[in-house]
Amino acid sequence: MAEHHYMTQEGLDKLKKDLSDAIAQRPQIAAAIAEAREKGDLSENAEYESAREAQGLLELKIANLQSMVINAKVIDESKVGTDKVQLLNKVKVQNIALGTTMEFTIVGESEADFAHGKLAATTPIAKALLGHGKGEVVDAVVPSGVMKLKILDISI
């Protein structure tokens, strides 16, 4: 059974565009293979091997994107609550040991972008926060140890 990929409609639209762009590259790869094939002996033709490898990588990328699109589950943002941390919530937390605060939105794996405040639900911090409410203190097991995080706010 395939694994569901939870995402926003925006994330699904981006995946579909990436898939379309990848499929559009097929003719260029086919042309490069044909051109390299015309140059003679394929057993010693580095251009041909390179083009075939590029084709293989492109087809793998297309297959992965198709799988993600097929198994996408779009989250209805209107049904996202703020009583407990869940996907699509913006969460403000305080690192108790350091006294610092962080704010991020918890998203599906394919939409994660830490530089833009989007944290994948599969990360240790997000996993620790999911299902907990405002004011609760949770332990997030991260590579450097255990972080005690207090949930300061949950919003959409």
Coordinates of N, CA, C and O in Angstrom, one line a residue:
M1 N 0.8 -1.2 0.0 CA 0.0 0.0 0.0 C 0.9 1.3 0.0 O 1.8 1.4 0.7
A2 N 0.5 2.2 -0.8 CA 1.3 3.4 -0.9 C 1.1 4.3 0.3 O 0.0 4.3 0.9
E3 N 2.1 5.1 0.6 CA 2.0 6.0 1.7 C 1.4 7.3 1.2 O 1.7 7.8 0.1
H4 N 0.5 7.8 2.0 CA -0.2 9.1 1.7 C 0.8 10.3 1.9 O 1.7 10.2 2.8
H5 N 0.7 11.3 1.0 CA 1.5 12.5 1.1 C 0.6 13.6 1.4 O -0.2 14.1 0.5
Y6 N 0.5 14.1 2.7 CA -0.4 15.1 3.1 C 0.2 16.5 2.7 O 1.4 16.7 2.9
M7 N -0.6 17.3 2.1 CA -0.1 18.6 1.6 C -1.3 19.6 1.4 O -2.4 19.2 1.4
T8 N -0.9 20.8 1.2 CA -1.9 21.8 0.9 C -2.2 21.8 -0.6 O -1.4 21.1 -1.4
Q9 N -3.2 22.4 -1.1 CA -3.5 22.5 -2.5 C -2.4 23.2 -3.2 O -2.0 22.8 -4.3
E10 N -1.8 24.2 -2.6 CA -0.6 24.9 -3.2 C 0.5 23.9 -3.4 O 1.2 23.9 -4.4
G11 N 0.8 23.0 -2.4 CA 1.8 22.0 -2.6 C 1.6 21.1 -3.7 O 2.5 20.7 -4.4
L12 N 0.3 20.6 -3.8 CA -0.1 19.7 -4.9 C 0.1 20.4 -6.2 O 0.6 19.8 -7.2
D13 N -0.3 21.6 -6.3 CA -0.1 22.4 -7.6 C 1.3 22.5 -8.0 O 1.7 22.3 -9.2
K14 N 2.2 22.7 -7.0 CA 3.6 22.8 -7.3 C 4.2 21.4 -7.8 O 5.0 21.4 -8.7
L15 N 3.7 20.3 -7.1 CA 4.2 19.0 -7.5 C 3.7 18.7 -9.0 O 4.5 18.2 -9.8
K16 N 2.5 19.1 -9.3 CA 2.0 18.9 -10.7 C 2.8 19.7 -11.7 O 3.1 19.2 -12.8
K17 N 3.2 20.9 -11.3 CA 4.0 21.7 -12.2 C 5.4 21.1 -12.4 O 5.9 21.0 -13.5
D18 N 6.0 20.6 -11.3 CA 7.3 19.9 -11.4 C 7.2 18.7 -12.3 O 8.1 18.5 -13.1
L19 N 6.1 17.9 -12.2 CA 5.9 16.8 -13.0 C 5.8 17.1 -14.5 O 6.4 16.6 -15.3
S20 N 5.0 18.2 -14.7 CA 4.8 18.6 -16.1 C 6.2 19.1 -16.7 O 6.5 18.8 -17.9
D21 N 7.0 19.8 -15.9 CA 8.3 20.3 -16.4 C 9.2 19.1 -16.7 O 10.0 19.2 -17.6
A22 N 9.2 18.1 -15.8 CA 10.0 17.0 -16.0 C 9.6 16.2 -17.3 O 10.5 15.8 -18.1
I23 N 8.3 16.0 -17.5 CA 7.9 15.3 -18.7 C 8.3 16.1 -19.9 O 8.6 15.5 -21.0
A24 N 8.2 17.4 -19.8 CA 8.6 18.3 -21.0 C 10.1 18.1 -21.4 O 10.5 18.5 -22.5
Q25 N 10.9 17.6 -20.5 CA 12.3 17.4 -20.8 C 12.6 16.1 -21.6 O 13.7 15.9 -22.1
R26 N 11.6 15.2 -21.7 CA 11.8 13.9 -22.4 C 12.3 14.1 -23.8 O 13.2 13.5 -24.2
P27 N 11.7 15.0 -24.6 CA 12.1 15.2 -26.0 C 13.6 15.6 -26.1 O 14.3 15.1 -27.0
Q28 N 14.1 16.5 -25.2 CA 15.5 16.9 -25.3 C 16.4 15.8 -25.0 O 17.4 15.6 -25.6
I29 N 16.0 14.9 -24.0 CA 16.9 13.8 -23.7 C 16.9 12.8 -24.8 O 18.0 12.3 -25.2
A30 N 15.7 12.5 -25.4 CA 15.6 11.6 -26.6 C 16.5 12.1 -27.7 O 17.2 11.4 -28.4
A31 N 16.4 13.4 -28.0 CA 17.2 14.0 -29.0 C 18.7 13.9 -28.8 O 19.5 13.6 -29.7
A32 N 19.1 14.1 -27.5 CA 20.5 13.9 -27.2 C 21.0 12.5 -27.4 O 22.1 12.3 -27.8
I33 N 20.1 11.5 -27.0 CA 20.5 10.1 -27.2 C 20.6 9.8 -28.7 O 21.6 9.2 -29.2
A34 N 19.7 10.3 -29.5 CA 19.7 10.1 -31.0 C 21.0 10.7 -31.6 O 21.6 10.1 -32.4
E35 N 21.3 11.9 -31.1 CA 22.5 12.6 -31.7 C 23.8 11.8 -31.3 O 24.7 11.6 -32.2
A36 N 23.8 11.4 -30.1 CA 25.0 10.6 -29.6 C 25.1 9.3 -30.4 O 26.2 8.8 -30.7
R37 N 24.0 8.6 -30.6 CA 23.9 7.4 -31.3 C 24.5 7.5 -32.7 O 25.1 6.6 -33.2
E38 N 24.2 8.6 -33.4 CA 24.7 8.8 -34.7 C 26.2 9.0 -34.8 O 26.8 8.9 -35.9
K39 N 26.9 9.1 -33.7 CA 28.3 9.4 -33.7 C 29.1 8.1 -33.7 O 30.4 8.1 -33.6
G40 N 28.4 6.9 -33.9 CA 29.2 5.7 -34.1 C 29.1 4.7 -33.0 O 28.1 4.6 -32.3
D41 N 30.2 4.0 -32.7 CA 30.4 2.9 -31.8 C 29.8 3.3 -30.4 O 30.4 4.1 -29.7
L42 N 28.7 2.7 -30.0 CA 28.1 3.0 -28.7 C 28.9 2.5 -27.5 O 28.7 3.0 -26.4
S43 N 29.7 1.5 -27.7 CA 30.4 0.9 -26.6 C 31.5 1.8 -26.0 O 31.9 1.7 -24.9
E44 N 31.9 2.8 -26.9 CA 32.9 3.7 -26.4 C 32.5 5.2 -26.5 O 33.3 6.1 -26.7
N45 N 31.2 5.4 -26.5 CA 30.6 6.7 -26.7 C 30.1 7.3 -25.4 O 29.1 7.0 -24.9
A46 N 30.9 8.2 -24.8 CA 30.7 8.8 -23.5 C 29.4 9.6 -23.6 O 28.6 9.7 -22.6
E47 N 29.2 10.3 -24.7 CA 28.0 11.2 -24.8 C 26.7 10.3 -24.8 O 25.8 10.7 -24.1
Y48 N 26.8 9.2 -25.4 CA 25.6 8.3 -25.4 C 25.3 7.8 -24.0 O 24.2 7.8 -23.5
E49 N 26.4 7.4 -23.3 CA 26.2 6.9 -21.9 C 25.7 8.0 -21.0 O 24.8 7.7 -20.2
S50 N 26.2 9.2 -21.2 CA 25.8 10.3 -20.4 C 24.3 10.6 -20.6 O 23.5 10.8 -19.7
A51 N 23.9 10.6 -21.9 CA 22.5 10.9 -22.2 C 21.6 9.8 -21.7 O 20.5 10.1 -21.2
R52 N 22.0 8.5 -21.8 CA 21.2 7.4 -21.3 C 21.1 7.5 -19.7 O 20.0 7.3 -19.2
E53 N 22.1 7.9 -19.1 CA 22.1 8.1 -17.6 C 21.1 9.2 -17.3 O 20.3 9.1 -16.3
A54 N 21.2 10.3 -18.0 CA 20.3 11.5 -17.8 C 18.8 11.0 -18.0 O 18.0 11.4 -17.2
Q55 N 18.6 10.2 -19.0 CA 17.3 9.7 -19.2 C 16.8 8.8 -18.1 O 15.6 9.0 -17.6
G56 N 17.6 8.0 -17.6 CA 17.3 7.2 -16.4 C 16.9 8.0 -15.2 O 15.9 7.7 -14.5
L57 N 17.7 9.0 -14.9 CA 17.5 9.9 -13.8 C 16.2 10.6 -13.9 O 15.4 10.8 -13.0
L58 N 15.9 11.1 -15.2 CA 14.7 11.9 -15.4 C 13.5 10.9 -15.3 O 12.5 11.3 -14.6
E59 N 13.6 9.7 -15.8 CA 12.4 8.8 -15.6 C 12.2 8.4 -14.2 O 11.0 8.3 -13.7
L60 N 13.2 8.3 -13.4 CA 13.1 8.1 -11.9 C 12.4 9.2 -11.3 O 11.5 9.1 -10.5
K61 N 12.8 10.5 -11.6 CA 12.2 11.7 -11.1 C 10.7 11.7 -11.4 O 9.9 12.0 -10.6
I62 N 10.4 11.4 -12.7 CA 9.0 11.4 -13.1 C 8.2 10.4 -12.4 O 7.1 10.7 -11.9
A63 N 8.7 9.2 -12.2 CA 8.0 8.2 -11.5 C 7.8 8.6 -10.0 O 6.7 8.4 -9.5
N64 N 8.8 9.2 -9.4 CA 8.6 9.6 -8.0 C 7.5 10.7 -7.9 O 6.7 10.7 -7.0
L65 N 7.6 11.7 -8.8 CA 6.6 12.8 -8.8 C 5.2 12.2 -9.1 O 4.2 12.6 -8.4
Q66 N 5.1 11.3 -10.0 CA 3.8 10.7 -10.3 C 3.2 10.0 -9.1 O 2.0 10.1 -8.8
S67 N 4.1 9.3 -8.4 CA 3.6 8.6 -7.2 C 3.2 9.6 -6.1 O 2.1 9.3 -5.5
M68 N 3.9 10.6 -5.9 CA 3.5 11.6 -4.9 C 2.2 12.3 -5.3 O 1.3 12.5 -4.4
V69 N 2.0 12.6 -6.6 CA 0.7 13.2 -7.0 C -0.4 12.3 -6.8 O -1.5 12.6 -6.3
I70 N -0.2 11.0 -7.2 CA -1.3 10.0 -7.1 C -1.7 9.8 -5.6 O -2.9 9.6 -5.3
N71 N -0.7 9.8 -4.8 CA -0.9 9.5 -3.3 C -1.1 10.8 -2.5 O -1.1 10.7 -1.3
A72 N -1.3 11.9 -3.1 CA -1.5 13.2 -2.4 C -2.8 13.2 -1.7 O -3.8 12.8 -2.3
K73 N -2.8 13.7 -0.5 CA -4.1 13.9 0.2 C -4.0 15.4 0.6 O -3.3 15.8 1.4
V74 N -4.9 16.2 -0.1 CA -5.0 17.6 0.2 C -5.7 17.8 1.5 O -6.8 17.3 1.7
I75 N -5.1 18.6 2.4 CA -5.7 18.9 3.7 C -6.7 20.1 3.5 O -6.3 21.1 2.9
D76 N -7.9 20.0 4.0 CA -8.8 21.0 3.9 C -8.5 22.0 5.0 O -8.7 21.8 6.2
E77 N -7.9 23.1 4.6 CA -7.5 24.1 5.6 C -8.6 24.7 6.5 O -8.4 25.1 7.6
S78 N -9.8 24.6 6.0 CA -10.9 25.2 6.7 C -11.3 24.3 7.9 O -12.0 24.7 8.8
K79 N -10.8 23.0 7.9 CA -11.1 22.1 9.0 C -9.9 21.9 10.0 O -9.9 21.1 10.8
V80 N -8.9 22.8 9.8 CA -7.7 22.7 10.7 C -8.1 23.5 11.9 O -8.4 24.7 11.9
G81 N -8.0 22.8 13.1 CA -8.3 23.5 14.4 C -7.0 24.0 15.0 O -5.9 23.8 14.5
T82 N -7.2 24.7 16.2 CA -6.0 25.2 16.9 C -6.0 24.7 18.4 O -5.2 25.3 19.1
D83 N -6.8 23.8 18.7 CA -6.8 23.3 20.1 C -5.6 22.4 20.3 O -5.0 22.3 21.4
K84 N -5.2 21.6 19.3 CA -4.0 20.7 19.4 C -3.2 20.9 18.1 O -3.7 21.2 17.1
V85 N -1.9 20.8 18.2 CA -1.0 21.0 17.1 C -1.3 19.9 16.1 O -1.3 18.7 16.4
Q86 N -1.4 20.3 14.8 CA -1.6 19.4 13.7 C -1.1 20.0 12.4 O -0.6 21.1 12.4
L87 N -1.1 19.2 11.3 CA -0.6 19.8 10.1 C -1.2 21.1 9.7 O -2.4 21.3 10.0
L88 N -0.5 22.0 9.1 CA -0.9 23.3 8.7 C -1.0 24.3 9.8 O -1.3 25.5 9.6
N89 N -0.8 23.9 11.1 CA -0.8 24.9 12.2 C 0.5 25.7 12.2 O 1.6 25.1 11.9
K90 N 0.4 26.9 12.5 CA 1.6 27.8 12.8 C 1.7 27.6 14.3 O 0.8 27.8 15.1
V91 N 2.9 27.2 14.7 CA 3.2 27.0 16.1 C 4.3 27.8 16.6 O 5.4 28.0 15.9
K92 N 4.1 28.5 17.7 CA 5.2 29.2 18.4 C 5.6 28.5 19.6 O 4.7 28.2 20.5
V93 N 6.9 28.2 19.7 CA 7.3 27.4 20.9 C 8.5 28.1 21.5 O 9.2 28.9 20.9
Q94 N 8.8 27.8 22.8 CA 9.9 28.3 23.5 C 10.8 27.2 23.9 O 10.3 26.2 24.4
N95 N 12.1 27.3 23.5 CA 13.1 26.3 24.0 C 13.4 26.7 25.4 O 14.0 27.8 25.7
I96 N 12.9 25.9 26.4 CA 13.0 26.2 27.8 C 14.5 26.4 28.2 O 14.8 27.3 29.0
A97 N 15.4 25.5 27.8 CA 16.8 25.6 28.2 C 17.4 26.9 27.7 O 18.2 27.5 28.5
L98 N 17.1 27.3 26.5 CA 17.8 28.5 26.0 C 17.0 29.8 26.1 O 17.5 30.9 26.0
G99 N 15.7 29.6 26.4 CA 14.8 30.8 26.5 C 14.5 31.5 25.2 O 14.0 32.6 25.1
T100 N 14.8 30.8 24.1 CA 14.5 31.3 22.7 C 13.2 30.9 22.2 O 12.7 29.8 22.6
T101 N 12.6 31.6 21.3 CA 11.3 31.2 20.7 C 11.5 31.0 19.2 O 12.4 31.6 18.6
M102 N 10.7 30.0 18.7 CA 10.7 29.7 17.3 C 9.3 29.7 16.9 O 8.4 29.3 17.6
E103 N 9.1 30.0 15.6 CA 7.7 30.0 15.0 C 7.8 29.3 13.7 O 8.7 29.7 12.9
F104 N 7.0 28.3 13.4 CA 7.0 27.7 12.1 C 5.6 27.0 11.8 O 4.8 26.9 12.7
T105 N 5.4 26.7 10.6 CA 4.2 26.0 10.2 C 4.6 24.6 9.9 O 5.6 24.3 9.3
I106 N 3.8 23.6 10.4 CA 4.0 22.2 10.2 C 3.3 21.8 8.9 O 2.1 22.0 8.8
V107 N 4.1 21.2 8.0 CA 3.7 20.9 6.7 C 4.1 19.4 6.4 O 4.8 18.8 7.1
G108 N 3.5 18.9 5.3 CA 3.9 17.6 4.8 C 5.4 17.7 4.3 O 5.9 18.7 4.0
E109 N 6.0 16.5 4.2 CA 7.4 16.3 3.8 C 7.7 17.1 2.5 O 8.7 17.7 2.4
S110 N 6.9 17.0 1.5 CA 7.2 17.6 0.2 C 7.2 19.1 0.2 O 7.7 19.8 -0.7
E111 N 6.6 19.7 1.2 CA 6.5 21.2 1.3 C 7.4 21.8 2.3 O 7.5 23.0 2.4
A112 N 8.2 21.0 3.0 CA 9.1 21.5 4.0 C 10.1 22.5 3.4 O 10.7 22.2 2.3
D113 N 10.4 23.6 4.1 CA 11.3 24.6 3.7 C 11.7 25.4 4.9 O 11.0 26.4 5.2
F114 N 12.6 24.9 5.7 CA 13.0 25.5 7.0 C 13.3 27.0 6.9 O 13.0 27.8 7.7
A115 N 14.0 27.4 5.8 CA 14.4 28.8 5.6 C 13.1 29.7 5.5 O 13.2 30.9 5.8
H116 N 12.0 29.1 5.1 CA 10.8 29.9 5.0 C 9.8 29.5 6.1 O 8.6 29.8 6.0
G117 N 10.3 28.9 7.2 CA 9.4 28.6 8.4 C 8.5 27.5 8.2 O 7.5 27.4 8.9
K118 N 8.8 26.5 7.3 CA 7.9 25.4 7.0 C 8.7 24.1 7.5 O 9.7 23.7 6.9
L119 N 8.2 23.5 8.6 CA 8.8 22.4 9.2 C 8.1 21.1 8.8 O 6.8 21.0 9.0
A120 N 8.8 20.1 8.3 CA 8.1 18.8 8.0 C 7.6 18.1 9.2 O 8.2 18.1 10.2
A121 N 6.4 17.6 9.1 CA 5.7 16.8 10.2 C 6.6 15.6 10.6 O 6.4 15.1 11.7
T122 N 7.5 15.2 9.8 CA 8.3 14.0 10.1 C 9.5 14.3 10.9 O 10.3 13.4 11.3
T123 N 9.8 15.6 11.1 CA 11.0 16.0 11.9 C 10.8 15.7 13.4 O 9.6 15.6 13.8
P124 N 11.8 15.5 14.1 CA 11.7 15.2 15.6 C 10.9 16.3 16.3 O 10.1 15.9 17.2
I125 N 11.1 17.5 16.0 CA 10.4 18.6 16.7 C 8.9 18.5 16.4 O 8.1 18.6 17.3
A126 N 8.6 18.4 15.1 CA 7.2 18.4 14.8 C 6.5 17.2 15.3 O 5.4 17.3 15.9
K127 N 7.2 16.0 15.3 CA 6.6 14.8 15.8 C 6.3 15.0 17.3 O 5.2 14.5 17.8
A128 N 7.2 15.6 18.0 CA 7.0 15.8 19.5 C 5.8 16.7 19.7 O 5.1 16.6 20.7
L129 N 5.6 17.7 18.9 CA 4.5 18.7 19.1 C 3.1 18.3 18.7 O 2.1 18.7 19.3
L130 N 3.1 17.4 17.7 CA 1.8 17.0 17.1 C 0.9 16.4 18.2 O 1.3 15.5 19.0
G131 N -0.3 16.9 18.3 CA -1.3 16.3 19.2 C -1.3 17.0 20.6 O -2.1 16.7 21.5
H132 N -0.4 17.9 20.8 CA -0.3 18.6 22.1 C -0.9 20.0 22.0 O -0.9 20.6 20.9
G133 N -1.3 20.6 23.1 CA -2.0 21.9 23.1 C -1.1 23.0 23.7 O -0.1 22.8 24.2
K134 N -1.7 24.2 23.6 CA -1.1 25.4 24.1 C -0.8 25.3 25.6 O -1.6 24.8 26.3
G135 N 0.5 25.7 26.0 CA 0.9 25.6 27.4 C 1.6 24.4 27.7 O 2.2 24.3 28.8
E136 N 1.4 23.3 26.9 CA 2.1 22.1 27.3 C 3.6 22.1 27.0 O 4.0 22.9 26.1
V137 N 4.3 21.3 27.8 CA 5.8 21.2 27.6 C 6.0 19.8 27.0 O 5.5 18.8 27.6
V138 N 6.8 19.7 25.9 CA 7.1 18.4 25.3 C 8.6 18.3 25.2 O 9.3 19.2 25.1
D139 N 9.0 17.0 25.1 CA 10.4 16.7 24.9 C 10.6 16.2 23.4 O 9.9 15.3 23.0
A140 N 11.4 16.9 22.7 CA 11.8 16.6 21.3 C 13.2 16.0 21.3 O 14.1 16.6 21.7
V141 N 13.2 14.7 20.9 CA 14.5 14.1 20.8 C 15.2 14.4 19.5 O 14.7 14.0 18.4
V142 N 16.2 15.2 19.6 CA 17.0 15.7 18.4 C 18.4 15.1 18.4 O 18.8 14.6 19.5
P143 N 19.1 15.2 17.3 CA 20.5 14.6 17.3 C 21.4 15.1 18.4 O 22.2 14.3 18.9
S144 N 21.2 16.3 18.9 CA 22.1 16.8 19.9 C 21.6 16.5 21.3 O 22.2 16.9 22.3
G145 N 20.5 15.8 21.5 CA 19.9 15.5 22.8 C 18.4 15.7 22.8 O 17.7 15.5 21.9
V146 N 17.9 16.1 24.0 CA 16.5 16.3 24.2 C 16.2 17.8 24.4 O 16.9 18.5 25.2
M147 N 15.3 18.4 23.6 CA 14.9 19.8 23.7 C 13.6 19.8 24.5 O 12.6 19.1 24.1
K148 N 13.5 20.6 25.5 CA 12.2 20.8 26.2 C 11.6 22.1 25.5 O 12.2 23.1 25.5
L149 N 10.4 21.9 24.9 CA 9.7 22.9 24.2 C 8.4 23.2 24.9 O 7.6 22.3 25.1
K150 N 8.1 24.5 25.1 CA 6.8 24.9 25.6 C 6.0 25.5 24.4 O 6.5 26.4 23.7
I151 N 4.8 25.0 24.2 CA 3.9 25.5 23.2 C 3.3 26.8 23.6 O 2.5 26.8 24.5
L152 N 3.7 27.9 23.0 CA 3.2 29.2 23.4 C 1.9 29.6 22.6 O 1.0 30.3 23.2
D153 N 1.8 29.2 21.3 CA 0.6 29.6 20.6 C 0.4 28.6 19.4 O 1.4 28.1 18.9
I154 N -0.8 28.4 19.0 CA -1.2 27.5 17.9 C -2.2 28.4 17.1 O -3.2 28.8 17.6
S155 N -1.9 28.5 15.8 CA -2.8 29.3 14.9 C -2.8 28.7 13.6 O -2.1 27.7 13.3
I156 N -3.6 29.3 12.7 CA -3.7 28.8 11.3 C -3.0 29.8 10.4 O -3.1 30.9 10.5

